Short mmCIF file of C-alpha atoms in Angstrom, two decimals:
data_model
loop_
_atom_site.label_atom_id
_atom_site.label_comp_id
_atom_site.label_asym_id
_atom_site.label_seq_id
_atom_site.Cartn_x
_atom_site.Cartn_y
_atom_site.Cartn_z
CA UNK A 1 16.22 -14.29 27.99
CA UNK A 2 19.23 -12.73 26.89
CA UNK A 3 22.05 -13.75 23.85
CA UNK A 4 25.41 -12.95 22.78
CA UNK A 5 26.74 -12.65 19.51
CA UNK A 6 30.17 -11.56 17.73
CA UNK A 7 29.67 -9.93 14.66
CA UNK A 8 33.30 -8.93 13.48
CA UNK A 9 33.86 -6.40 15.89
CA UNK A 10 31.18 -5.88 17.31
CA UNK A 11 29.60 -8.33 20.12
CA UNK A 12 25.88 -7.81 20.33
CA UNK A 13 23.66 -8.94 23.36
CA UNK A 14 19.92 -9.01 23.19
CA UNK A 15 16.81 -9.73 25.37
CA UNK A 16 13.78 -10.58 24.32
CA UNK A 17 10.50 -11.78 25.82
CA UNK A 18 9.37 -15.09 24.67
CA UNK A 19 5.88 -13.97 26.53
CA UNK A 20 5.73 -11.64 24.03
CA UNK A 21 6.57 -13.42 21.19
CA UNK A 22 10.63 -12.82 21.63
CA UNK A 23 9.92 -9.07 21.17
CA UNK A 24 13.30 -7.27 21.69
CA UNK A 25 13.12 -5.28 24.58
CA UNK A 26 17.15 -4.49 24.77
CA UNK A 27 19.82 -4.68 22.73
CA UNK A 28 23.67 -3.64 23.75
CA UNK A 29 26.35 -3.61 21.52
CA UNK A 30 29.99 -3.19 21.93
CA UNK A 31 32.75 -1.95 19.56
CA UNK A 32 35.90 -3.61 19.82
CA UNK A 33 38.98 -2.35 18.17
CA UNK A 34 41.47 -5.80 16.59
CA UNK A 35 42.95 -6.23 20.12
CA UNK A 36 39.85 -7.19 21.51
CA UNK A 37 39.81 -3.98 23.60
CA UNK A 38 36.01 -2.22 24.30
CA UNK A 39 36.05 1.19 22.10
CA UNK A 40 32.48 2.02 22.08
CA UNK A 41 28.80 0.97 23.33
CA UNK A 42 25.50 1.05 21.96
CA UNK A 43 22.62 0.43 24.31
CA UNK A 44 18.93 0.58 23.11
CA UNK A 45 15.76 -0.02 25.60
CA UNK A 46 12.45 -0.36 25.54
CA UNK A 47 11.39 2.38 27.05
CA UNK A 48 6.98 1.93 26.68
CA UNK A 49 5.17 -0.99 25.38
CA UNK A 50 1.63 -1.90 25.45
CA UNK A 51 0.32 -5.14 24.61
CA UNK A 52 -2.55 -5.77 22.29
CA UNK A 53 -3.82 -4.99 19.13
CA UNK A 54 -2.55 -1.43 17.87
CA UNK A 55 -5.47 1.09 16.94
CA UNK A 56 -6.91 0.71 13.59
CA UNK A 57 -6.18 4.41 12.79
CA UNK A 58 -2.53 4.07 13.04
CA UNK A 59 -2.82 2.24 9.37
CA UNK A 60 -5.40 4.72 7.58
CA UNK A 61 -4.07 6.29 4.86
CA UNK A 62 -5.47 9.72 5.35
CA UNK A 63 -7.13 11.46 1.90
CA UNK A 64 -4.76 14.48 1.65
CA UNK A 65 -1.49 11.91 1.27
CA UNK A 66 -0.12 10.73 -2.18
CA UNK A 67 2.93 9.45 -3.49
CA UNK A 68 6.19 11.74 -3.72
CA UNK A 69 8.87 10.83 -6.10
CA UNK A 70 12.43 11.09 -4.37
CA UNK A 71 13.53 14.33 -6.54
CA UNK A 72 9.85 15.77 -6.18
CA UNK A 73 10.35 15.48 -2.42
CA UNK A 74 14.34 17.56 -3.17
CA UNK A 75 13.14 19.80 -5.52
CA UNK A 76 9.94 20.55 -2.47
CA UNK A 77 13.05 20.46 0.22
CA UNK A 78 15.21 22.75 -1.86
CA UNK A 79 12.46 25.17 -2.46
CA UNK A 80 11.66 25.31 1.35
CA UNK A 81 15.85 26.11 1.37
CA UNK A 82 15.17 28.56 -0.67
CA UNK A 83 17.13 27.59 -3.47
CA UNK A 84 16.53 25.02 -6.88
CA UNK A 85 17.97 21.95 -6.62
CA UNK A 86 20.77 20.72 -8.39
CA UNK A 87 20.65 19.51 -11.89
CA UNK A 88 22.75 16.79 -11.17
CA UNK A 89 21.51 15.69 -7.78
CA UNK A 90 17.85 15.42 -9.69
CA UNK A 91 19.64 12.90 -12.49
CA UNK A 92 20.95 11.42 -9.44
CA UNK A 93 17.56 10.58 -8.42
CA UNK A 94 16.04 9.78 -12.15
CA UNK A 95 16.90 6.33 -11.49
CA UNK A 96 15.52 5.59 -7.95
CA UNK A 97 12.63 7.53 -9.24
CA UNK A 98 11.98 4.56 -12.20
CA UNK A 99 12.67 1.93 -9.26
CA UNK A 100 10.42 3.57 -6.99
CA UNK A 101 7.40 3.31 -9.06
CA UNK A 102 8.22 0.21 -10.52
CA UNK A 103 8.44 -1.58 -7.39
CA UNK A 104 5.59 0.14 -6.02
CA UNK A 105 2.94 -1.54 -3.84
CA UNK A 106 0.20 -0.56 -5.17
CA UNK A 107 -1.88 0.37 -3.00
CA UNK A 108 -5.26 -1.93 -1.32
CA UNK A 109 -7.06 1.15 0.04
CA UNK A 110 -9.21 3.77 -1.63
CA UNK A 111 -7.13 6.58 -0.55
CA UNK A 112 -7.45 9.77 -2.76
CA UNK A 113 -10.51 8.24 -5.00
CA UNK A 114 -13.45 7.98 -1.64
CA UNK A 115 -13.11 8.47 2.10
CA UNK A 116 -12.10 5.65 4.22
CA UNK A 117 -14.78 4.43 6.37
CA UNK A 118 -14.20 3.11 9.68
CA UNK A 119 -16.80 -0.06 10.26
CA UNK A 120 -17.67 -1.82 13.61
CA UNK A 121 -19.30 -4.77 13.82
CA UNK A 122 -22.10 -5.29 15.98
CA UNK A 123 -24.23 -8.86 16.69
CA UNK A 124 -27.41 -8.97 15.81
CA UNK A 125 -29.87 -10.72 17.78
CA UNK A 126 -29.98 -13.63 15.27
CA UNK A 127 -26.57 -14.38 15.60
CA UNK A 128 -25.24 -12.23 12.16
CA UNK A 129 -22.72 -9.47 11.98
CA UNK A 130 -23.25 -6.38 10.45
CA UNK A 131 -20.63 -3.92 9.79
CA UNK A 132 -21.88 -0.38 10.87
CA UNK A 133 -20.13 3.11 10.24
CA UNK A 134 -17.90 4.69 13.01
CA UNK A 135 -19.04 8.06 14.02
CA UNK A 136 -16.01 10.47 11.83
CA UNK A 137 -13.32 12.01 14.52
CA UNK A 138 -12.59 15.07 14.70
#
């Protein structure tokens, strides 16, 4: 199913799949300059998609991740550079730093304080679940 929209100068045409729950599978825009006349496109396809669940993995936080404040991750980038960063591109970040934790999800896994344990669960012959360990990946 495919729709067309003008959004100032721009005219935007998507399909979707309502099999799929009106997923987006394309999307073409197209610049126009104030005559109406096409300047520029914009195409974007779906190139792979599997339906289903995803895998569980995908949302573990792993144990070795934490939280980076934006100037800790420039002062990390500028020492990789080579160089220190600047004092007035860290002030710049001083205040998204404050927002950042803030507004910050906290988060509803373990992560950092005990290993995250994958659990299956398995029918027992009276009818109950029981949630077992996963054998760890490698």
């Amino acid at each position: 199913m495919a729709e067309t929209r003008q959004a100032g100068p721009r005219r935007i045409t998507t399909w979707v799949s309502p099999e799929l729950g009106c997923v987006e599978l394309r999307s073409l825009t197209e610049f126009q300059d104030a005559a109406g006349r096409l300047t520029d496109t914009r195409e974007l396809v779906t190139v792979s998609l599997t339906v289903g669940e995803p895998d569980a993995d995908l949302f573990v936080v792993r144990l070795q991740y934490q939280h980076v404040s934006s100037s800790e991750q420039l002062v990390r980038a500028a020492r990789a550079e080579g160089r220190q960063p600047l004092q007035a591109e860290l002030a710049a970040l001083k205040q998204q730093d404050e927002l950042g934790w803030t507004h910050r999800i906290q988060e509803l896994s373990t992560a950092g304080k005990v290993p995250h344990r994958r659990l299956q669960v398995r029918k027992q012959s009276s009818g109950d679940a029981s949630c077992l360990p996963l054998p760890e990946r490698e």
